[in-house]
mmCIF file of C-alpha atoms in Angstrom:
data_model
loop_
_atom_site.group_PDB
_atom_site.id
_atom_site.type_symbol
_atom_site.label_atom_id
_atom_site.label_comp_id
_atom_site.label_asym_id
_atom_site.label_seq_id
_atom_site.Cartn_x
_atom_site.Cartn_y
_atom_site.Cartn_z
ATOM 1 C CA MET A 3 -7.007 -16.425 -7.361
ATOM 2 C CA LYS A 4 -7.895 -12.404 -6.797
ATOM 3 C CA LEU A 5 -5.027 -10.279 -8.071
ATOM 4 C CA ASN A 6 -6.110 -6.948 -8.864
ATOM 5 C CA GLY A 7 -4.675 -5.099 -11.021
ATOM 6 C CA ILE A 8 -2.439 -8.258 -12.264
ATOM 7 C CA SER A 9 -4.118 -9.153 -15.960
ATOM 8 C CA LYS A 10 -4.941 -13.207 -16.564
ATOM 9 C CA GLU A 11 -2.756 -12.735 -19.394
ATOM 10 C CA THR A 12 0.179 -12.911 -16.903
ATOM 11 C CA MET A 13 -0.924 -14.778 -13.904
ATOM 12 C CA GLU A 14 -1.169 -17.012 -17.781
ATOM 13 C CA ASP A 15 1.984 -16.609 -18.639
ATOM 14 C CA ILE A 16 3.462 -17.341 -14.534
ATOM 15 C CA HIS A 17 1.051 -20.232 -14.880
ATOM 16 C CA ARG A 18 2.425 -22.038 -18.356
ATOM 17 C CA PHE A 19 6.124 -20.525 -17.344
ATOM 18 C CA VAL A 20 6.153 -22.551 -14.323
ATOM 19 C CA HIS A 21 3.893 -25.815 -15.715
ATOM 20 C CA GLU A 22 5.800 -26.371 -18.954
ATOM 21 C CA ARG A 23 8.984 -26.589 -16.245
ATOM 22 C CA ASP A 24 7.243 -28.811 -14.211
ATOM 23 C CA TRP A 25 8.106 -26.538 -10.971
ATOM 24 C CA GLU A 26 4.997 -26.164 -8.879
ATOM 25 C CA GLN A 27 6.448 -29.047 -6.832
ATOM 26 C CA PHE A 28 8.827 -26.215 -5.790
ATOM 27 C CA HIS A 29 7.165 -23.565 -5.063
ATOM 28 C CA THR A 30 5.558 -23.849 -1.498
ATOM 29 C CA PRO A 31 5.903 -20.378 0.514
ATOM 30 C CA LYS A 32 9.004 -21.721 1.801
ATOM 31 C CA ASP A 33 10.505 -21.665 -1.002
ATOM 32 C CA LEU A 34 9.161 -19.318 -3.162
ATOM 33 C CA ALA A 35 9.746 -16.553 -0.092
ATOM 34 C CA ILE A 36 13.764 -17.570 -0.036
ATOM 35 C CA SER A 37 13.429 -16.984 -4.065
ATOM 36 C CA LEU A 38 12.083 -13.232 -3.269
ATOM 37 C CA SER A 39 15.157 -12.203 -0.876
ATOM 38 C CA LEU A 40 17.896 -13.589 -3.169
ATOM 39 C CA GLU A 41 15.906 -11.723 -5.645
ATOM 40 C CA ALA A 42 15.163 -8.686 -3.004
ATOM 41 C CA ALA A 43 19.322 -9.495 -2.194
ATOM 42 C CA GLU A 44 20.617 -9.054 -6.739
ATOM 43 C CA LEU A 45 18.141 -5.884 -6.792
ATOM 44 C CA LEU A 46 20.093 -3.810 -4.355
ATOM 45 C CA GLU A 47 23.158 -5.099 -5.616
ATOM 46 C CA ILE A 48 23.039 -3.390 -8.614
ATOM 47 C CA PHE A 49 23.139 -0.491 -6.776
ATOM 48 C CA GLN A 50 26.219 -1.035 -4.861
ATOM 49 C CA TRP A 51 28.544 1.044 -6.350
ATOM 50 C CA SER A 52 26.538 1.935 -9.003
ATOM 51 C CA GLY A 53 27.598 5.011 -10.771
ATOM 52 C CA THR A 54 26.185 4.221 -14.412
ATOM 53 C CA ASP A 55 22.601 3.138 -15.929
ATOM 54 C CA LYS A 56 21.373 0.527 -14.605
ATOM 55 C CA LEU A 57 17.926 1.037 -15.112
ATOM 56 C CA PRO A 58 17.635 -2.555 -17.602
ATOM 57 C CA HIS A 59 18.902 -4.549 -15.118
ATOM 58 C CA MET A 60 17.117 -2.968 -12.629
ATOM 59 C CA LYS A 61 13.737 -4.373 -14.517
ATOM 60 C CA GLU A 62 15.073 -7.519 -14.966
ATOM 61 C CA GLU A 63 15.299 -7.828 -11.534
ATOM 62 C CA ILE A 64 12.527 -5.384 -10.055
ATOM 63 C CA ALA A 65 10.191 -8.131 -12.660
ATOM 64 C CA ASP A 66 11.300 -11.389 -10.794
ATOM 65 C CA VAL A 67 10.191 -9.820 -7.379
ATOM 66 C CA LEU A 68 7.466 -9.161 -8.403
ATOM 67 C CA VAL A 69 7.296 -12.191 -10.114
ATOM 68 C CA TYR A 70 7.911 -14.049 -6.798
ATOM 69 C CA CYS A 71 5.146 -11.717 -4.502
ATOM 70 C CA ILE A 72 2.842 -12.855 -7.550
ATOM 71 C CA GLN A 73 3.284 -16.140 -7.236
ATOM 72 C CA LEU A 74 3.532 -16.008 -3.529
ATOM 73 C CA CYS A 75 -0.093 -14.712 -3.347
ATOM 74 C CA ASP A 76 -1.490 -16.816 -5.379
ATOM 75 C CA VAL A 77 -0.447 -20.117 -3.807
ATOM 76 C CA LEU A 78 -1.325 -18.234 0.016
ATOM 77 C CA ASP A 79 -5.088 -17.548 -1.499
ATOM 78 C CA LEU A 80 -3.856 -13.474 -0.527
ATOM 79 C CA ASP A 81 -5.366 -10.967 -2.686
ATOM 80 C CA PRO A 82 -2.429 -8.405 -2.790
ATOM 81 C CA GLU A 83 -4.848 -5.890 -2.822
ATOM 82 C CA GLU A 84 -6.194 -6.868 0.156
ATOM 83 C CA ILE A 85 -3.300 -6.834 2.140
ATOM 84 C CA ILE A 86 -1.436 -4.070 0.752
ATOM 85 C CA ARG A 87 -4.845 -1.410 1.261
ATOM 86 C CA THR A 88 -4.103 -2.962 5.043
ATOM 87 C CA LYS A 89 -1.243 -2.570 5.421
ATOM 88 C CA MET A 90 -1.177 1.291 3.870
ATOM 89 C CA ALA A 91 -4.293 1.383 6.394
ATOM 90 C CA GLY A 92 -1.317 0.290 9.830
ATOM 91 C CA ASN A 93 0.772 2.036 8.527
ATOM 92 C CA CYS A 94 -1.684 5.312 8.235
ATOM 93 C CA ALA A 95 -1.838 4.466 11.426
ATOM 94 C CA LYS A 96 1.648 4.040 12.882
ATOM 95 C CA TYR A 97 3.047 7.177 11.166
ATOM 96 C CA PRO A 98 0.246 10.114 11.449
ATOM 97 C CA VAL A 99 1.744 13.111 9.048
ATOM 98 C CA ASP A 100 1.625 15.357 11.720
ATOM 99 C CA LYS A 101 4.132 13.131 13.455
ATOM 100 C CA ALA A 102 5.981 11.220 10.051
ATOM 101 C CA TYR A 103 6.540 14.633 7.661
ATOM 102 C CA GLY A 104 9.437 14.952 7.009
ATOM 103 C CA SER A 105 11.568 12.571 9.268
ATOM 104 C CA ALA A 106 12.504 8.940 9.277
ATOM 105 C CA LYS A 107 12.642 8.101 12.618
ATOM 106 C CA LYS A 108 10.766 4.482 13.245
ATOM 107 C CA TYR A 109 6.668 4.625 14.424
ATOM 108 C CA THR A 110 7.888 3.727 18.355
ATOM 109 C CA GLU A 111 9.986 6.812 18.624
ATOM 110 C CA LEU A 112 7.438 9.595 16.965
ATOM 111 C CA LYS A 113 6.481 11.727 19.629
#
């Protein structure tokens, strides 16, 4: 897999962790996407009723989300940098600066 920006050592750590537990069998795209969604919900939960410094917990949940994203890209043989750049190019077309600047409107609502 091509993972620009993710070190070989980090990828090896993730692969080793999964392999040592014989979890590859569970890492289908569907199951990784479900796990990603659940971890994102855990991240969101931190903000519910927040009022104290929860940065350490946020970092843990963000790491979980990132690991599942990396694993999903790995299983689907996707290059995260490439798909992000493609998505950003599409976002730039949907949200031109002159129409979207300072607005939270969806691209279909921009005039």
